[in-house]
Amino acid sequence: MTTADPRDLTPSWREWRFWLFVTLVAIGALAVIRFGAAEDISELGQLPVTFWVIAAMVVIGELWPVAVMATDGRRPTAQGNGLVASTTFVFAVLIFWGLGAAIVIQAIGVMLTDLPKRRAIYRTIFNISQYAISWGAAHVVLTTMAQNRHPSHTLALQPRLLPAIVLAAVAYFLINNLVVSVMAKLHTGGTVRSHYFYAFGYHLFSEGALLALAPIVVLALQQSSWYLPLLLVALIAVQQNARVSNRHQRLALHDELTGLANRKLLHDSAVQALADARETNRSVGVLFLDLDHFKSVNDTLGHHVGDQLLQDVAARLTRSVRSDDIVSRLGGDEFAVLLPGLVDQWTAAEVAERVSDALAAPFSPHGEAAVRIDLGGSIGIAFFPAHGEDVDTVFQRADAAMYTAKSRGLDSVVYSDDGTEGIGGAILTELREALQNGPEAAGLAVHFQPQVELGSGQVVGVEALVRWKHQRLGWIAPTEFIPMAERGVLIGELTRWMLDNSLAQLRDWENAGLKLQVAVNISIRDLQSVELADFLARRLVHYQLPADRLKVEIDDASTISGRENVQAALRALEDLGVGISLDHFGIGYCSLTRLRRLPVSEVKIDSSFVSRLITDDDDAAVVRSIVDLANALELDVVAEGVEDEPTWRALAALGCNDAQGNYFAEPMPPEDVVLLLRDGGRFPLLHAVGT
């Protein structure tokens, strides 16, 4: 199946900067045609058959490009379709017949290439326009220095014209690269600088070779058009050399066994990601992964099975990460993942969790169900700029965190300067003692993050989130201790404490005249039986609360839907009247069939999509699809991770019901929720949603 070119995805109308730039480029092209090429275009009918032979060569050159491989193995280059031989002939036409003829045959070539491929109309218009502007710049340089409207219309192409031709080629290359780089920045993100210098040396050499052949084409035209076929041999050689260069570049930058990026490509991509992060004030995450028990597989089953296993691991890792992340094999059974453009560090923790889950499922080499291999892995996490200002330092610290995770038997560990990476068994023991002897005294607390109705700005509910301020280590992230509790037997105790604490807080708010719904996350381990519904029924009676004031958030719908006992527990909660929300929707493998089988009343769009709603067309399409799907199934939809006003407005325009995130309010203690609600519980900026 062919993957759609992301450049053909039409941006939303809200991307006004993008559409303004496209419009300005089109207007600029019209100005070039009107004031610099109109006279030449009017003379096209008088041009000889040779001109149309050249035009045919332009079309052939456009239809036979050499794709320039992105230096990170994933992102498209700023140079659009790559290396095209048509550049030689268009430049020759510019020199010999003028700007109008060059623009016309370039436009014909673009249209005959784009239309059969059903490329976005705006992209075809932009391509024609940016070429017109670029060739217009070359024409100005050429005619100014040559003092002649058609410099080659002399007895012969004089050597004195070569400086003008060289500078005209330079003007074309620089202007063309600049216009396309700005377009790429507005469409796919990053910075103009990063797109402009992306594979710059390769483009300079390749485009320079094609532009340098143009004067030879002109000489052939002045002598005899019968020389033109000889030039095709040279152009074919350039094309073939470019293809060979691409193959060699790929072999030099990718692991031969898995096809993943190798260490050099990972390092080069990280350097670029750090440069982009400095300009955009974002973070970059690095995951280092070492497989468990891999050596025993090679020793017992042979290296051919080990190779198959590494290929399967590479495939799972690639499916587990975000579309912009770069997965690399460092060698042996060590892998790495580069996470560019992070808004916060929680996204890296979520990716690490998905990677761990992907590796936890047994492997079956060669599809043999009888042979099941359990691997797993240890992950070290480090961030720029929190853990280092350069690539080597961040890599070194991710590697150190990985060995800490392996030595402590943990799935993942975040690097810490004071040597307290991760949480060991001693902390797990302290968590057990805290739950048994008094969670509050041990620093455990429940904070609440408001959920806001986008249509009115009113706070309609809160999500309960556990926080732990350890007496010795300070604040410990939930992503560190909750997975450990889930692997052991503590998650049930932790969930029941969270539920009871939240219901008690609801009762206090109710007594104060404040009516809210509270959402509490529960683990799949909590749904192994219907006892959870019995527990909640008793506590709701105890606190004299209606069941619909409570909502539970579940995760991993693909696992839940395949377990009858879990679905029975969910139906018991539904019968009780408790709301059920499907958390982190969009990042898992929940099919529409599975979703319809679950008794959910709400889906929550994962923050990894919401955070890039404005800047990433793919994520915007995912969010739009989830909202449409939820509306079609008559489900409420909540967006997580709203960090700014443009994201809020985009969600409101899409028809999303509710949202939560730091733009509205960070998770807060219960007393701060009271203060917020007594001030009206409404966010004034949201009143403009209908306008």
XYZ file of C-alpha atoms in Angstrom:
691
model
C 0.000 0.000 0.000
C 1.377 3.421 -0.960
C 1.734 5.945 1.829
C 0.215 9.310 1.067
C 2.671 12.171 0.708
C 2.160 14.395 3.780
C 2.731 17.444 1.582
C -0.544 16.628 -0.198
C -2.531 17.004 3.027
C -4.350 20.310 2.715
C -3.800 22.403 5.861
C -6.776 23.669 7.832
C -8.171 27.092 7.019
C -7.023 28.124 10.485
C -3.402 27.954 9.309
C -3.678 31.510 8.084
C 0.098 32.086 7.904
C 0.442 29.128 5.553
C -2.335 30.296 3.242
C -1.078 33.890 3.361
C 2.355 32.746 2.234
C 0.910 30.614 -0.601
C -1.150 33.615 -1.708
C 1.831 35.981 -1.594
C 3.960 33.565 -3.633
C 1.188 33.251 -6.229
C 0.849 37.058 -6.399
C 4.610 37.361 -6.746
C 4.543 34.891 -9.635
C 1.805 36.862 -11.374
C 3.881 40.005 -10.965
C 6.907 38.290 -12.503
C 4.792 37.145 -15.458
C 3.108 40.521 -15.908
C 6.185 42.717 -15.731
C 8.975 40.392 -16.797
C 7.604 37.690 -19.053
C 4.486 38.945 -20.822
C 6.367 39.958 -23.969
C 8.190 36.625 -24.185
C 4.959 34.671 -23.705
C 3.283 36.602 -26.528
C 6.015 35.391 -28.882
C 5.644 31.677 -28.065
C 3.726 30.948 -31.257
C 6.726 32.077 -33.303
C 9.198 29.706 -31.626
C 10.626 26.834 -33.697
C 9.958 23.118 -33.298
C 13.212 22.836 -31.333
C 11.597 24.717 -28.455
C 8.836 22.118 -28.194
C 11.411 19.314 -28.311
C 13.054 20.946 -25.318
C 9.624 21.259 -23.691
C 9.141 17.508 -24.103
C 12.502 16.928 -22.418
C 11.364 19.113 -19.508
C 8.287 16.927 -19.040
C 10.406 13.761 -19.218
C 12.761 15.238 -16.640
C 9.865 16.075 -14.301
C 8.422 12.576 -14.635
C 11.750 10.912 -13.876
C 13.044 12.482 -10.638
C 15.600 11.058 -8.274
C 14.193 11.331 -4.766
C 16.711 12.905 -2.426
C 16.863 10.863 0.771
C 16.255 12.830 3.942
C 19.304 12.819 6.163
C 17.293 11.579 9.143
C 15.715 8.791 7.127
C 12.192 10.015 7.823
C 11.357 13.654 7.118
C 10.976 14.960 3.535
C 13.602 17.338 2.282
C 12.825 20.937 1.482
C 13.547 20.275 -2.176
C 10.166 18.803 -2.963
C 10.383 16.043 -5.536
C 14.158 15.728 -5.462
C 16.619 15.914 -8.347
C 14.958 16.542 -11.736
C 16.718 16.788 -15.103
C 14.165 19.354 -16.282
C 16.198 22.012 -14.441
C 18.875 21.837 -17.158
C 16.465 22.404 -20.040
C 14.406 25.147 -18.348
C 17.576 27.095 -17.573
C 18.710 26.644 -21.186
C 15.349 27.951 -22.415
C 15.698 30.933 -20.050
C 19.079 31.767 -21.571
C 18.057 31.154 -25.183
C 14.376 32.195 -25.444
C 13.757 34.249 -22.304
C 11.769 34.181 -19.074
C 8.298 33.727 -20.534
C 9.213 30.575 -22.447
C 10.966 29.166 -19.366
C 7.938 29.756 -17.122
C 5.534 28.247 -19.656
C 7.427 24.982 -20.172
C 8.124 24.709 -16.437
C 4.397 25.119 -15.730
C 3.515 22.524 -18.355
C 5.970 20.088 -16.836
C 4.634 20.646 -13.308
C 0.994 20.231 -14.335
C 1.604 17.088 -16.399
C 3.451 15.635 -13.410
C 1.109 16.719 -10.595
C -2.331 16.188 -12.108
C -2.023 12.425 -12.848
C -0.745 11.916 -9.301
C -3.761 13.825 -7.935
C -1.627 16.134 -5.892
C -3.296 18.880 -3.916
C -4.256 21.818 -6.145
C -2.633 24.325 -3.820
C 0.631 22.399 -4.158
C 0.578 22.555 -7.958
C -0.173 26.279 -7.860
C 2.604 26.841 -5.354
C 5.118 24.789 -7.358
C 4.452 26.769 -10.528
C 4.570 30.056 -8.616
C 7.817 29.379 -6.758
C 9.482 28.296 -9.988
C 8.294 31.506 -11.666
C 9.779 33.611 -8.886
C 13.048 31.646 -8.835
C 13.525 31.784 -12.596
C 12.514 35.454 -12.471
C 15.394 36.121 -10.065
C 17.778 34.275 -12.385
C 16.447 36.272 -15.359
C 17.043 39.608 -13.614
C 20.656 38.697 -12.829
C 21.265 37.330 -16.322
C 19.805 40.193 -18.331
C 21.247 42.874 -16.063
C 24.793 41.576 -16.353
C 24.495 40.629 -20.050
C 22.606 43.815 -20.956
C 20.508 41.779 -23.355
C 16.939 40.405 -23.073
C 18.074 37.082 -24.590
C 21.812 36.782 -23.781
C 22.398 33.862 -26.163
C 20.930 35.718 -29.145
C 24.380 36.670 -30.257
C 26.556 35.044 -32.854
C 27.659 32.499 -30.235
C 27.451 32.084 -26.507
C 30.327 34.351 -25.530
C 32.729 33.446 -22.669
C 32.042 36.905 -21.216
C 28.497 35.724 -20.447
C 29.647 32.863 -18.209
C 29.844 34.963 -14.993
C 26.300 36.157 -15.604
C 25.104 32.600 -16.193
C 26.845 31.342 -13.036
C 25.357 34.117 -10.867
C 21.928 33.564 -12.425
C 22.136 29.879 -11.482
C 23.161 30.831 -7.937
C 20.210 33.244 -7.680
C 17.809 30.545 -8.830
C 19.156 27.999 -6.349
C 19.142 30.321 -3.336
C 15.704 31.841 -3.974
C 14.113 28.506 -4.819
C 15.498 26.886 -1.670
C 14.390 29.828 0.490
C 10.799 29.906 -0.780
C 10.387 26.131 -0.438
C 11.969 26.166 3.035
C 9.509 28.772 4.297
C 6.678 26.692 2.863
C 8.013 23.539 4.561
C 8.315 25.357 7.875
C 4.704 26.567 7.743
C 3.385 23.176 6.622
C 5.411 20.628 8.581
C 6.952 22.661 11.416
C 10.602 23.062 12.327
C 12.505 26.201 11.405
C 13.303 27.900 8.099
C 16.999 27.485 8.853
C 16.726 23.734 9.419
C 14.798 23.207 6.176
C 17.094 25.544 4.215
C 20.285 23.723 5.162
C 18.719 20.269 5.084
C 21.011 18.151 2.816
C 22.307 21.507 1.549
C 25.630 20.186 0.270
C 23.978 17.373 -1.649
C 21.481 19.744 -3.278
C 24.162 22.302 -4.085
C 26.305 19.727 -5.847
C 23.442 17.979 -7.676
C 21.506 21.090 -8.707
C 24.778 22.776 -9.611
C 25.648 19.933 -11.973
C 22.276 20.198 -13.709
C 22.437 23.990 -13.991
C 26.004 23.789 -15.323
C 24.806 21.657 -18.242
C 22.408 24.389 -19.420
C 25.043 26.447 -21.315
C 26.054 23.271 -23.153
C 22.432 22.811 -24.229
C 22.456 26.404 -25.474
C 25.618 25.782 -27.490
C 23.993 22.718 -29.010
C 20.916 24.765 -29.906
C 23.104 27.393 -31.578
C 25.006 24.813 -33.599
C 22.455 22.098 -34.364
C 19.587 20.495 -32.492
C 21.004 17.124 -33.545
C 23.496 17.490 -30.693
C 20.702 17.383 -28.106
C 20.435 13.566 -27.949
C 24.094 13.462 -26.939
C 23.258 15.566 -23.901
C 20.709 13.024 -22.793
C 23.563 10.577 -22.212
C 25.180 13.018 -19.805
C 21.905 13.676 -18.007
C 21.175 9.966 -17.679
C 24.634 9.582 -16.162
C 23.872 12.338 -13.641
C 20.583 10.659 -12.727
C 22.176 7.239 -12.321
C 25.027 8.636 -10.242
C 22.465 10.316 -7.985
C 20.614 7.029 -7.541
C 23.833 5.201 -6.698
C 24.721 7.989 -4.265
C 21.341 7.631 -2.571
C 21.811 3.883 -2.200
C 25.277 4.345 -0.734
C 24.000 7.063 1.593
C 21.232 4.817 2.840
C 23.636 1.944 3.467
C 25.937 4.328 5.339
C 23.140 5.664 7.559
C 20.963 2.612 8.217
C 21.312 -0.731 9.918
C 21.481 -3.447 7.265
C 19.525 -6.056 9.255
C 16.573 -3.993 10.537
C 16.521 -1.010 8.175
C 16.501 1.339 11.180
C 18.697 4.398 11.489
C 22.218 3.567 12.653
C 24.256 5.356 15.316
C 25.646 7.985 12.911
C 22.229 8.901 11.547
C 20.806 9.032 15.085
C 23.599 11.389 16.137
C 23.165 13.656 13.090
C 19.383 13.745 13.580
C 19.823 14.543 17.271
C 22.116 17.464 16.438
C 19.416 18.877 14.161
C 16.650 18.182 16.707
C 18.586 20.027 19.429
C 19.121 22.996 17.114
C 15.387 23.125 16.354
C 14.566 22.797 20.069
C 16.767 25.782 20.926
C 14.903 27.955 18.427
C 11.412 26.753 19.406
C 12.054 26.552 23.163
C 11.092 22.892 23.301
C 12.708 19.752 24.633
C 14.199 16.641 23.031
C 13.963 13.201 24.604
C 16.226 10.193 24.095
C 15.351 6.611 25.010
C 18.093 3.988 25.193
C 16.801 0.411 25.202
C 18.584 -2.841 25.992
C 16.757 -6.148 25.431
C 16.584 -8.715 28.201
C 17.594 -12.363 27.664
C 18.602 -11.818 24.028
C 21.972 -13.554 24.373
C 20.272 -16.751 25.521
C 18.141 -16.721 22.355
C 21.240 -16.620 20.157
C 22.934 -19.313 22.216
C 19.988 -21.734 22.291
C 18.068 -21.113 19.056
C 20.816 -19.819 16.784
C 21.732 -16.492 15.230
C 19.184 -16.830 12.432
C 16.391 -16.783 15.032
C 18.137 -13.915 16.797
C 18.182 -11.916 13.555
C 14.479 -12.599 13.011
C 13.824 -11.476 16.573
C 15.703 -8.210 16.079
C 13.653 -7.500 12.953
C 10.434 -8.150 14.882
C 11.619 -5.861 17.689
C 12.403 -3.123 15.153
C 8.897 -3.423 13.698
C 7.252 -3.203 17.127
C 9.347 -0.217 18.147
C 8.477 1.628 14.946
C 4.764 1.055 15.546
C 5.010 2.196 19.172
C 6.513 5.645 18.662
C 5.121 8.878 17.237
C 5.333 9.604 13.518
C 8.200 12.117 13.937
C 10.264 9.961 16.284
C 13.380 8.210 14.976
C 14.101 4.610 15.971
C 17.711 3.462 15.750
C 19.627 0.242 16.274
C 22.893 1.030 18.010
C 24.293 -2.479 17.653
C 23.666 -5.942 19.060
C 20.463 -5.828 21.113
C 20.650 -2.096 21.888
C 18.198 0.370 20.369
C 17.457 4.071 20.785
C 14.538 6.388 20.096
C 14.905 10.117 19.437
C 11.878 12.188 20.478
C 12.115 15.671 18.916
C 9.916 18.677 19.676
C 8.621 17.666 23.123
C 6.307 20.088 24.898
C 6.718 18.240 28.197
C 8.511 15.192 29.576
C 5.327 13.205 30.137
C 5.157 12.452 26.414
C 8.493 10.636 26.632
C 7.191 8.604 29.577
C 4.121 7.647 27.537
C 6.263 6.562 24.573
C 8.502 4.546 26.904
C 5.419 2.866 28.356
C 4.140 1.955 24.892
C 7.563 0.555 23.979
C 7.611 -1.539 27.171
C 4.117 -2.837 26.446
C 5.110 -3.714 22.875
C 8.106 -5.719 24.075
C 6.134 -7.436 26.839
C 4.063 -9.483 24.374
C 5.720 -12.819 23.470
C 7.572 -13.139 20.174
C 7.015 -16.045 17.774
C 9.906 -16.329 15.293
C 8.872 -17.271 11.750
C 5.241 -17.187 12.891
C 5.572 -20.442 14.826
C 3.016 -20.263 17.614
C 4.672 -23.197 19.370
C 7.862 -21.150 19.902
C 7.191 -18.232 22.232
C 10.013 -15.992 23.386
C 9.603 -13.548 26.251
C 12.038 -10.653 26.000
C 11.208 -7.339 27.611
C 13.756 -4.590 27.969
C 15.193 -1.834 30.120
C 14.808 1.793 29.033
C 16.867 4.807 30.051
C 15.457 8.290 29.427
C 17.288 11.617 29.231
C 16.283 15.059 27.994
C 17.777 18.097 26.355
C 18.279 20.637 27.889
C 17.444 19.240 31.337
C 20.231 16.638 31.322
C 22.721 18.089 28.869
C 23.378 20.860 26.369
C 24.909 18.660 23.678
C 24.078 15.366 22.001
C 26.918 13.302 23.452
C 26.044 14.301 27.028
C 22.354 13.501 26.615
C 23.185 10.149 24.995
C 25.627 9.298 27.775
C 23.038 10.030 30.449
C 20.296 8.068 28.702
C 22.739 5.160 28.570
C 23.504 5.538 32.295
C 19.789 5.591 33.110
C 19.305 2.423 31.036
C 21.888 0.539 33.087
C 20.241 1.815 36.254
C 16.906 0.425 35.037
C 18.499 -2.923 34.187
C 20.293 -3.213 37.526
C 17.092 -2.419 39.448
C 14.803 -4.575 37.342
C 12.683 -1.626 36.155
C 11.032 -1.051 32.802
C 12.268 2.541 32.519
C 14.261 5.113 34.451
C 14.712 8.864 33.948
C 18.242 10.141 34.474
C 18.861 12.077 37.677
C 21.975 14.114 38.494
C 21.948 13.023 42.128
C 22.038 9.325 41.290
C 18.455 8.626 42.372
C 17.275 7.487 38.950
C 14.043 5.579 39.096
C 12.526 3.869 42.071
C 13.961 0.767 43.588
C 12.449 -1.996 45.669
C 12.933 0.021 48.861
C 10.602 2.740 47.596
C 8.036 0.130 46.583
C 8.155 -1.171 50.150
C 7.610 2.379 51.411
C 4.594 2.720 49.110
C 3.130 -0.493 50.543
C 3.667 0.719 54.114
C 2.171 4.116 53.261
C -1.022 2.572 51.897
C -1.364 0.358 54.955
C -0.452 2.851 57.678
C -1.605 6.225 56.394
C -1.025 7.531 52.846
C -1.378 11.208 53.783
C 1.281 10.979 56.489
C 3.699 9.466 53.942
C 3.183 12.348 51.505
C 0.568 10.789 49.197
C -2.152 13.180 48.132
C -4.885 13.532 45.530
C -4.852 16.626 43.349
C -7.607 17.552 40.930
C -7.381 19.021 37.440
C -10.499 20.869 36.226
C -12.322 19.711 33.124
C -13.921 22.595 31.241
C -16.939 22.636 28.953
C -15.691 24.341 25.800
C -19.070 25.752 24.884
C -19.529 27.730 28.109
C -16.192 27.810 29.874
C -17.796 26.237 32.936
C -15.906 23.756 35.090
C -18.009 20.594 34.848
C -15.727 18.085 36.515
C -12.260 17.233 37.738
C -9.817 14.394 37.227
C -8.247 12.920 40.354
C -4.476 12.501 40.070
C -2.210 10.940 42.678
C 0.832 12.888 43.855
C 3.639 11.713 46.137
C 5.999 14.062 47.951
C 8.528 11.698 49.446
C 10.204 12.851 52.639
C 13.684 12.050 51.297
C 13.425 12.184 47.490
C 10.902 14.976 47.085
C 8.255 14.794 44.371
C 8.138 11.391 42.662
C 6.419 11.280 39.280
C 3.365 8.978 39.053
C 4.872 7.436 35.911
C 7.619 6.036 38.123
C 5.716 4.422 41.000
C 2.334 3.574 39.432
C 3.771 1.083 36.867
C 5.593 -0.652 39.723
C 2.368 -0.852 41.705
C 0.597 -2.300 38.649
C 3.193 -5.050 38.267
C 2.762 -5.997 41.918
C -0.287 -6.286 44.135
C -0.391 -2.670 45.289
C -2.436 -1.215 42.458
C -5.714 -2.442 43.953
C -4.971 -0.780 47.288
C -3.840 2.417 45.573
C -6.990 2.525 43.397
C -9.336 1.982 46.326
C -7.605 4.700 48.325
C -7.899 7.062 45.342
C -11.591 6.244 44.882
C -12.420 6.618 48.570
C -10.467 9.870 48.841
C -12.206 11.272 45.751
C -15.683 10.302 46.985
C -14.958 11.844 50.389
C -13.877 15.033 48.645
C -17.050 14.992 46.529
C -19.067 14.771 49.746
C -17.226 17.773 51.200
C -17.826 19.773 48.032
C -21.464 18.691 48.013
C -21.869 19.953 51.592
C -20.401 23.266 50.469
C -22.967 23.519 47.664
C -20.574 22.612 44.880
C -21.684 19.942 42.420
C -19.004 18.255 40.332
C -18.205 14.973 38.663
C -14.849 13.415 39.490
C -12.919 11.039 37.187
C -10.528 8.449 38.625
C -8.101 6.297 36.628
C -8.342 2.564 37.245
C -6.041 -0.216 36.079
C -7.024 -3.315 34.156
C -5.961 -5.260 37.260
C -8.791 -3.502 39.115
C -11.231 -4.951 36.572
C -10.311 -8.595 36.997
C -13.566 -9.175 38.936
C -16.837 -7.420 39.743
C -15.623 -6.649 43.279
C -14.772 -3.112 42.247
C -18.448 -2.363 41.530
C -19.444 -3.832 44.930
C -16.813 -1.681 46.659
C -18.059 1.454 44.899
C -21.687 0.656 45.654
C -20.880 0.506 49.367
C -18.815 3.706 49.349
C -21.428 5.654 47.369
C -24.038 4.682 49.956
C -21.639 5.621 52.746
C -21.045 9.091 51.322
C -24.668 9.453 50.142
C -23.680 10.312 46.595
C -25.404 9.485 43.300
C -23.337 7.135 41.143
C -23.240 9.514 38.182
C -20.993 11.880 40.173
C -18.189 9.359 39.632
C -16.490 8.463 36.383
C -13.760 5.848 35.956
C -11.134 6.124 33.234
C -9.847 2.922 31.672
C -6.950 2.310 29.321
C -5.794 -0.312 26.807
C -9.127 -1.021 25.133
C -7.597 -3.688 22.876
C -6.748 -5.790 25.949
C -9.989 -5.091 27.780
C -12.227 -6.032 24.885
C -10.773 -9.529 24.730
C -11.431 -10.464 28.374
C -14.897 -11.536 29.398
C -14.286 -11.015 33.123
C -13.110 -7.461 32.492
C -16.115 -6.668 30.330
C -18.369 -8.114 33.023
C -16.762 -5.769 35.570
C -17.364 -2.826 33.238
C -21.008 -3.811 32.747
C -21.380 -3.982 36.537
C -20.040 -0.423 36.804
C -22.402 0.674 34.038
C -25.364 -0.944 35.828
C -24.338 0.887 38.993
C -24.588 4.172 37.106
C -20.887 5.068 37.129
C -19.620 6.789 33.986
C -16.892 5.029 31.989
C -14.315 6.956 29.979
C -11.765 5.488 27.546
C -8.471 7.243 28.287
C -5.560 7.941 25.881
C -7.798 7.269 22.906
C -6.000 7.288 19.572
C -2.615 5.874 20.590
C -3.640 2.256 21.118
C -5.097 -0.390 18.865
C -8.784 -0.046 19.646
C -10.795 -0.827 16.548
C -14.294 0.486 15.945
C -15.718 -2.982 16.634
C -13.961 -3.158 19.987
C -15.068 0.347 20.889
C -18.719 -0.526 20.234
C -18.438 -3.555 22.528
C -17.289 -1.467 25.480
C -19.890 0.247 27.700
C -18.107 3.602 27.530
C -19.847 6.957 27.565
C -16.787 9.093 26.820
C -13.453 9.037 25.022
C -10.432 11.157 25.951
C -8.154 12.254 23.128
C -4.544 11.603 24.063
C -2.449 14.693 24.772
C 0.197 13.646 22.234
C -2.291 14.514 19.448
C -3.776 17.571 21.159
C -0.375 19.165 21.809
C 0.398 19.173 18.056
C -3.105 19.939 16.829
C -2.070 23.349 15.475
C 1.321 22.402 14.058
C 0.860 18.890 12.665
C -1.716 18.125 9.976
C -1.643 14.394 10.691
C -2.459 14.934 14.365
C -5.153 17.445 13.432
C -6.719 14.822 11.167
C -6.631 12.267 14.002
C -8.328 14.672 16.429
C -10.968 15.596 13.859
C -11.661 11.910 13.165
C -11.980 11.066 16.859
C -14.437 13.911 17.435
C -16.514 12.855 14.420
C -16.435 9.205 15.530
C -17.479 10.097 19.083
C -20.335 12.246 17.834
C -21.510 9.465 15.519
C -21.521 6.990 18.428
C -23.141 9.571 20.734
C -20.140 9.627 23.066
C -18.781 12.625 24.905
C -15.249 13.593 23.928
C -12.645 15.222 26.168
C -9.283 16.564 24.987
C -6.278 16.225 27.277
C -3.174 18.394 27.321
C -4.536 21.786 26.189
C -1.605 24.142 26.693
C -2.563 27.311 24.797
C -5.490 29.338 23.479
C -5.072 28.419 19.763
C -5.401 24.735 20.668
C -8.517 25.443 22.733
C -10.103 27.394 19.879
C -9.275 24.663 17.362
C -10.889 22.030 19.602
C -13.981 24.158 20.104
C -14.321 24.620 16.347
C -14.100 20.859 15.842
C -17.017 20.247 18.216
C -15.088 18.773 21.133
C -17.224 18.753 24.311
C -14.763 19.264 27.148
C -11.047 19.763 27.672
C -8.424 19.857 30.368
C -4.851 21.028 30.491
C -2.484 23.558 31.960
C -3.964 26.335 29.817
C -7.031 26.201 32.057
C -5.490 25.020 35.308
C -2.816 22.660 36.561
C -3.714 19.838 38.968
C -4.442 21.484 42.311
C -5.196 20.576 45.934
C -8.894 20.289 46.889
C -8.953 23.655 48.646
C -7.839 25.420 45.463
C -10.712 23.782 43.578
C -13.093 25.339 46.115
C -11.569 28.778 45.544
C -11.861 28.353 41.776
C -15.509 27.317 41.909
C -16.489 30.002 44.401
C -15.083 32.572 41.974
C -17.615 31.303 39.455
C -15.832 28.258 38.066
C -15.855 29.805 34.636
C -12.999 30.732 32.345
C -13.804 34.134 30.770
C -11.776 33.615 27.597
C -14.117 30.842 26.594
C -17.157 33.064 26.181
C -16.138 33.810 22.590
C -16.514 30.213 21.463
C -19.638 30.869 19.468
C -18.275 33.838 17.608
